[in-house]
PDB file of C-alpha atoms in Angstrom:
ATOM      1  CA  UNK A   1      47.450  64.530  45.968  1.00  0.00           C
ATOM      2  CA  UNK A   2      50.144  66.191  43.898  1.00  0.00           C
ATOM      3  CA  UNK A   3      48.954  66.345  40.270  1.00  0.00           C
ATOM      4  CA  UNK A   4      52.517  66.173  38.921  1.00  0.00           C
ATOM      5  CA  UNK A   5      53.050  62.840  40.682  1.00  0.00           C
ATOM      6  CA  UNK A   6      49.700  61.557  39.406  1.00  0.00           C
ATOM      7  CA  UNK A   7      50.552  62.642  35.849  1.00  0.00           C
ATOM      8  CA  UNK A   8      53.901  60.855  36.118  1.00  0.00           C
ATOM      9  CA  UNK A   9      52.323  57.645  37.396  1.00  0.00           C
ATOM     10  CA  UNK A  10      49.678  57.679  34.667  1.00  0.00           C
ATOM     11  CA  UNK A  11      52.210  58.512  31.939  1.00  0.00           C
ATOM     12  CA  UNK A  12      54.370  55.520  32.887  1.00  0.00           C
ATOM     13  CA  UNK A  13      51.396  53.232  32.301  1.00  0.00           C
ATOM     14  CA  UNK A  14      50.352  54.797  29.001  1.00  0.00           C
ATOM     15  CA  UNK A  15      52.009  52.182  26.726  1.00  0.00           C
ATOM     16  CA  UNK A  16      50.353  49.347  28.645  1.00  0.00           C
ATOM     17  CA  UNK A  17      46.892  50.944  28.579  1.00  0.00           C
ATOM     18  CA  UNK A  18      47.309  51.823  24.894  1.00  0.00           C
ATOM     19  CA  UNK A  19      48.225  48.195  24.207  1.00  0.00           C
ATOM     20  CA  UNK A  20      45.137  46.985  26.072  1.00  0.00           C
ATOM     21  CA  UNK A  21      42.987  49.480  24.129  1.00  0.00           C
ATOM     22  CA  UNK A  22      44.452  48.150  20.867  1.00  0.00           C
ATOM     23  CA  UNK A  23      43.783  44.532  21.863  1.00  0.00           C
ATOM     24  CA  UNK A  24      40.151  45.185  22.820  1.00  0.00           C
ATOM     25  CA  UNK A  25      39.486  47.331  19.738  1.00  0.00           C
ATOM     26  CA  UNK A  26      41.030  44.706  17.454  1.00  0.00           C
ATOM     27  CA  UNK A  27      39.062  41.892  19.082  1.00  0.00           C
ATOM     28  CA  UNK A  28      35.771  43.766  18.769  1.00  0.00           C
ATOM     29  CA  UNK A  29      36.481  44.666  15.143  1.00  0.00           C
ATOM     30  CA  UNK A  30      37.517  41.117  14.219  1.00  0.00           C
ATOM     31  CA  UNK A  31      34.344  39.761  15.825  1.00  0.00           C
ATOM     32  CA  UNK A  32      32.289  42.109  13.636  1.00  0.00           C
ATOM     33  CA  UNK A  33      34.061  40.698  10.588  1.00  0.00           C
ATOM     34  CA  UNK A  34      33.627  37.091  11.709  1.00  0.00           C
ATOM     35  CA  UNK A  35      29.923  37.680  12.286  1.00  0.00           C
ATOM     36  CA  UNK A  36      29.530  39.205   8.822  1.00  0.00           C
ATOM     37  CA  UNK A  37      31.522  36.553   6.972  1.00  0.00           C
ATOM     38  CA  UNK A  38      30.572  33.383   8.848  1.00  0.00           C
ATOM     39  CA  UNK A  39      27.155  34.139  10.316  1.00  0.00           C
ATOM     40  CA  UNK A  40      28.203  33.734  13.938  1.00  0.00           C
ATOM     41  CA  UNK A  41      27.391  35.703  17.082  1.00  0.00           C
ATOM     42  CA  UNK A  42      23.727  36.041  16.192  1.00  0.00           C
ATOM     43  CA  UNK A  43      24.210  37.536  12.754  1.00  0.00           C
ATOM     44  CA  UNK A  44      23.390  36.135   9.336  1.00  0.00           C
ATOM     45  CA  UNK A  45      26.363  35.738   6.980  1.00  0.00           C
ATOM     46  CA  UNK A  46      26.671  38.155   4.105  1.00  0.00           C
ATOM     47  CA  UNK A  47      26.863  36.392   0.716  1.00  0.00           C
ATOM     48  CA  UNK A  48      30.393  36.230  -0.708  1.00  0.00           C
ATOM     49  CA  UNK A  49      31.148  39.239  -2.885  1.00  0.00           C
ATOM     50  CA  UNK A  50      28.108  41.222  -1.676  1.00  0.00           C
ATOM     51  CA  UNK A  51      29.024  44.918  -1.926  1.00  0.00           C
ATOM     52  CA  UNK A  52      29.851  46.556   0.470  1.00  0.00           C
ATOM     53  CA  UNK A  53      29.054  44.241   3.386  1.00  0.00           C
ATOM     54  CA  UNK A  54      31.131  41.169   2.512  1.00  0.00           C
ATOM     55  CA  UNK A  55      34.171  43.310   1.671  1.00  0.00           C
ATOM     56  CA  UNK A  56      33.741  45.241   4.909  1.00  0.00           C
ATOM     57  CA  UNK A  57      33.648  41.909   6.743  1.00  0.00           C
ATOM     58  CA  UNK A  58      36.980  40.902   5.190  1.00  0.00           C
ATOM     59  CA  UNK A  59      38.549  44.215   6.210  1.00  0.00           C
ATOM     60  CA  UNK A  60      37.099  43.911   9.708  1.00  0.00           C
ATOM     61  CA  UNK A  61      38.318  40.353  10.241  1.00  0.00           C
ATOM     62  CA  UNK A  62      41.800  40.730   8.760  1.00  0.00           C
ATOM     63  CA  UNK A  63      42.582  44.224  10.042  1.00  0.00           C
ATOM     64  CA  UNK A  64      40.980  43.466  13.400  1.00  0.00           C
ATOM     65  CA  UNK A  65      43.277  40.444  13.816  1.00  0.00           C
ATOM     66  CA  UNK A  66      46.334  42.479  12.773  1.00  0.00           C
ATOM     67  CA  UNK A  67      45.469  45.264  15.214  1.00  0.00           C
ATOM     68  CA  UNK A  68      44.743  42.730  17.958  1.00  0.00           C
ATOM     69  CA  UNK A  69      48.224  41.229  17.514  1.00  0.00           C
ATOM     70  CA  UNK A  70      49.900  44.602  17.023  1.00  0.00           C
ATOM     71  CA  UNK A  71      51.264  43.605  13.608  1.00  0.00           C
ATOM     72  CA  UNK A  72      51.441  46.439  11.033  1.00  0.00           C
ATOM     73  CA  UNK A  73      49.152  48.287  13.427  1.00  0.00           C
ATOM     74  CA  UNK A  74      49.308  51.716  11.832  1.00  0.00           C
ATOM     75  CA  UNK A  75      48.526  50.448   8.327  1.00  0.00           C
ATOM     76  CA  UNK A  76      45.724  48.151   9.469  1.00  0.00           C
ATOM     77  CA  UNK A  77      44.293  50.916  11.658  1.00  0.00           C
ATOM     78  CA  UNK A  78      44.432  53.393   8.759  1.00  0.00           C
ATOM     79  CA  UNK A  79      42.512  51.026   6.480  1.00  0.00           C
ATOM     80  CA  UNK A  80      40.019  50.235   9.258  1.00  0.00           C
ATOM     81  CA  UNK A  81      39.448  53.902  10.076  1.00  0.00           C
ATOM     82  CA  UNK A  82      38.820  54.684   6.415  1.00  0.00           C
ATOM     83  CA  UNK A  83      36.455  51.735   6.025  1.00  0.00           C
ATOM     84  CA  UNK A  84      34.435  52.885   9.024  1.00  0.00           C
ATOM     85  CA  UNK A  85      34.315  56.473   7.749  1.00  0.00           C
ATOM     86  CA  UNK A  86      33.066  55.117   4.418  1.00  0.00           C
ATOM     87  CA  UNK A  87      30.442  53.002   6.214  1.00  0.00           C
ATOM     88  CA  UNK A  88      29.299  55.960   8.274  1.00  0.00           C
ATOM     89  CA  UNK A  89      28.919  58.370   5.378  1.00  0.00           C
ATOM     90  CA  UNK A  90      27.427  55.924   2.850  1.00  0.00           C
ATOM     91  CA  UNK A  91      25.199  53.775   5.070  1.00  0.00           C
ATOM     92  CA  UNK A  92      24.308  55.866   8.112  1.00  0.00           C
ATOM     93  CA  UNK A  93      24.472  59.606   7.543  1.00  0.00           C
ATOM     94  CA  UNK A  94      21.581  59.594   5.090  1.00  0.00           C
ATOM     95  CA  UNK A  95      19.329  58.787   8.089  1.00  0.00           C
ATOM     96  CA  UNK A  96      20.452  61.785  10.171  1.00  0.00           C
ATOM     97  CA  UNK A  97      23.481  63.854  11.081  1.00  0.00           C
ATOM     98  CA  UNK A  98      24.281  62.400  14.494  1.00  0.00           C
ATOM     99  CA  UNK A  99      25.274  58.786  15.218  1.00  0.00           C
ATOM    100  CA  UNK A 100      22.481  58.350  17.770  1.00  0.00           C
ATOM    101  CA  UNK A 101      19.962  59.365  15.100  1.00  0.00           C
ATOM    102  CA  UNK A 102      21.273  57.209  12.292  1.00  0.00           C
ATOM    103  CA  UNK A 103      22.520  54.047  14.023  1.00  0.00           C
ATOM    104  CA  UNK A 104      26.122  54.823  13.164  1.00  0.00           C
ATOM    105  CA  UNK A 105      27.578  54.918  16.662  1.00  0.00           C
ATOM    106  CA  UNK A 106      29.746  51.807  16.155  1.00  0.00           C
ATOM    107  CA  UNK A 107      31.299  52.966  12.866  1.00  0.00           C
ATOM    108  CA  UNK A 108      31.960  56.425  14.328  1.00  0.00           C
ATOM    109  CA  UNK A 109      33.656  55.026  17.438  1.00  0.00           C
ATOM    110  CA  UNK A 110      35.653  52.476  15.451  1.00  0.00           C
ATOM    111  CA  UNK A 111      36.734  55.187  12.991  1.00  0.00           C
ATOM    112  CA  UNK A 112      38.074  57.487  15.717  1.00  0.00           C
ATOM    113  CA  UNK A 113      39.562  54.646  17.781  1.00  0.00           C
ATOM    114  CA  UNK A 114      41.521  53.375  14.801  1.00  0.00           C
ATOM    115  CA  UNK A 115      42.586  56.901  13.858  1.00  0.00           C
ATOM    116  CA  UNK A 116      44.063  57.222  17.355  1.00  0.00           C
ATOM    117  CA  UNK A 117      46.098  54.041  16.742  1.00  0.00           C
ATOM    118  CA  UNK A 118      47.350  55.397  13.396  1.00  0.00           C
ATOM    119  CA  UNK A 119      49.026  58.245  15.262  1.00  0.00           C
ATOM    120  CA  UNK A 120      49.935  56.530  18.536  1.00  0.00           C
ATOM    121  CA  UNK A 121      51.120  53.135  17.317  1.00  0.00           C
ATOM    122  CA  UNK A 122      50.531  49.775  18.996  1.00  0.00           C
ATOM    123  CA  UNK A 123      51.632  50.562  22.536  1.00  0.00           C
ATOM    124  CA  UNK A 124      52.846  47.686  24.710  1.00  0.00           C
ATOM    125  CA  UNK A 125      52.066  43.992  24.307  1.00  0.00           C
ATOM    126  CA  UNK A 126      52.363  43.851  20.521  1.00  0.00           C
ATOM    127  CA  UNK A 127      53.501  40.561  19.038  1.00  0.00           C
ATOM    128  CA  UNK A 128      56.577  42.074  17.315  1.00  0.00           C
ATOM    129  CA  UNK A 129      57.686  43.759  20.564  1.00  0.00           C
ATOM    130  CA  UNK A 130      57.201  40.550  22.542  1.00  0.00           C
ATOM    131  CA  UNK A 131      59.186  38.562  19.952  1.00  0.00           C
ATOM    132  CA  UNK A 132      62.002  41.157  19.988  1.00  0.00           C
ATOM    133  CA  UNK A 133      62.093  41.033  23.783  1.00  0.00           C
ATOM    134  CA  UNK A 134      62.321  37.243  23.683  1.00  0.00           C
ATOM    135  CA  UNK A 135      65.193  37.460  21.160  1.00  0.00           C
ATOM    136  CA  UNK A 136      67.061  39.928  23.357  1.00  0.00           C
ATOM    137  CA  UNK A 137      66.595  37.693  26.402  1.00  0.00           C
ATOM    138  CA  UNK A 138      67.852  34.624  24.495  1.00  0.00           C
ATOM    139  CA  UNK A 139      70.874  36.419  23.049  1.00  0.00           C
ATOM    140  CA  UNK A 140      71.843  37.919  26.413  1.00  0.00           C
ATOM    141  CA  UNK A 141      71.538  34.544  28.185  1.00  0.00           C
ATOM    142  CA  UNK A 142      73.611  32.784  25.508  1.00  0.00           C
ATOM    143  CA  UNK A 143      76.419  35.338  25.890  1.00  0.00           C
ATOM    144  CA  UNK A 144      76.770  34.539  29.601  1.00  0.00           C
TER     145      UNK A 144
END
């Protein structure tokens, strides 16, 4: 198979796959926050105001929902990436250098996944893009 044709086919689908990546990452992050704040999904709730866990839960829930919807994606992803870097270096790295040694695999992956979204943006399927598309469709049908 011609690699140029394959690259072209994959490149055309990049916004859609990036949007799906954003949705899954946001959903996973928001579920971490919900588990921390409300004691769901097999986790005990962190007491309100408990540093740093309760505050991390708020960031995870709010920013995860924003990323999931594709609303202010870059800002929410930047805050999320920083929060996960903070979690990794303050809570995990003291137990070893590598994430497999110190239990910090999730914060490391979240940190780098969100950093990717800071630079790439929301991709397809974001709520603002879907609302704009709906507006364009309504305005074009009303002008007919």
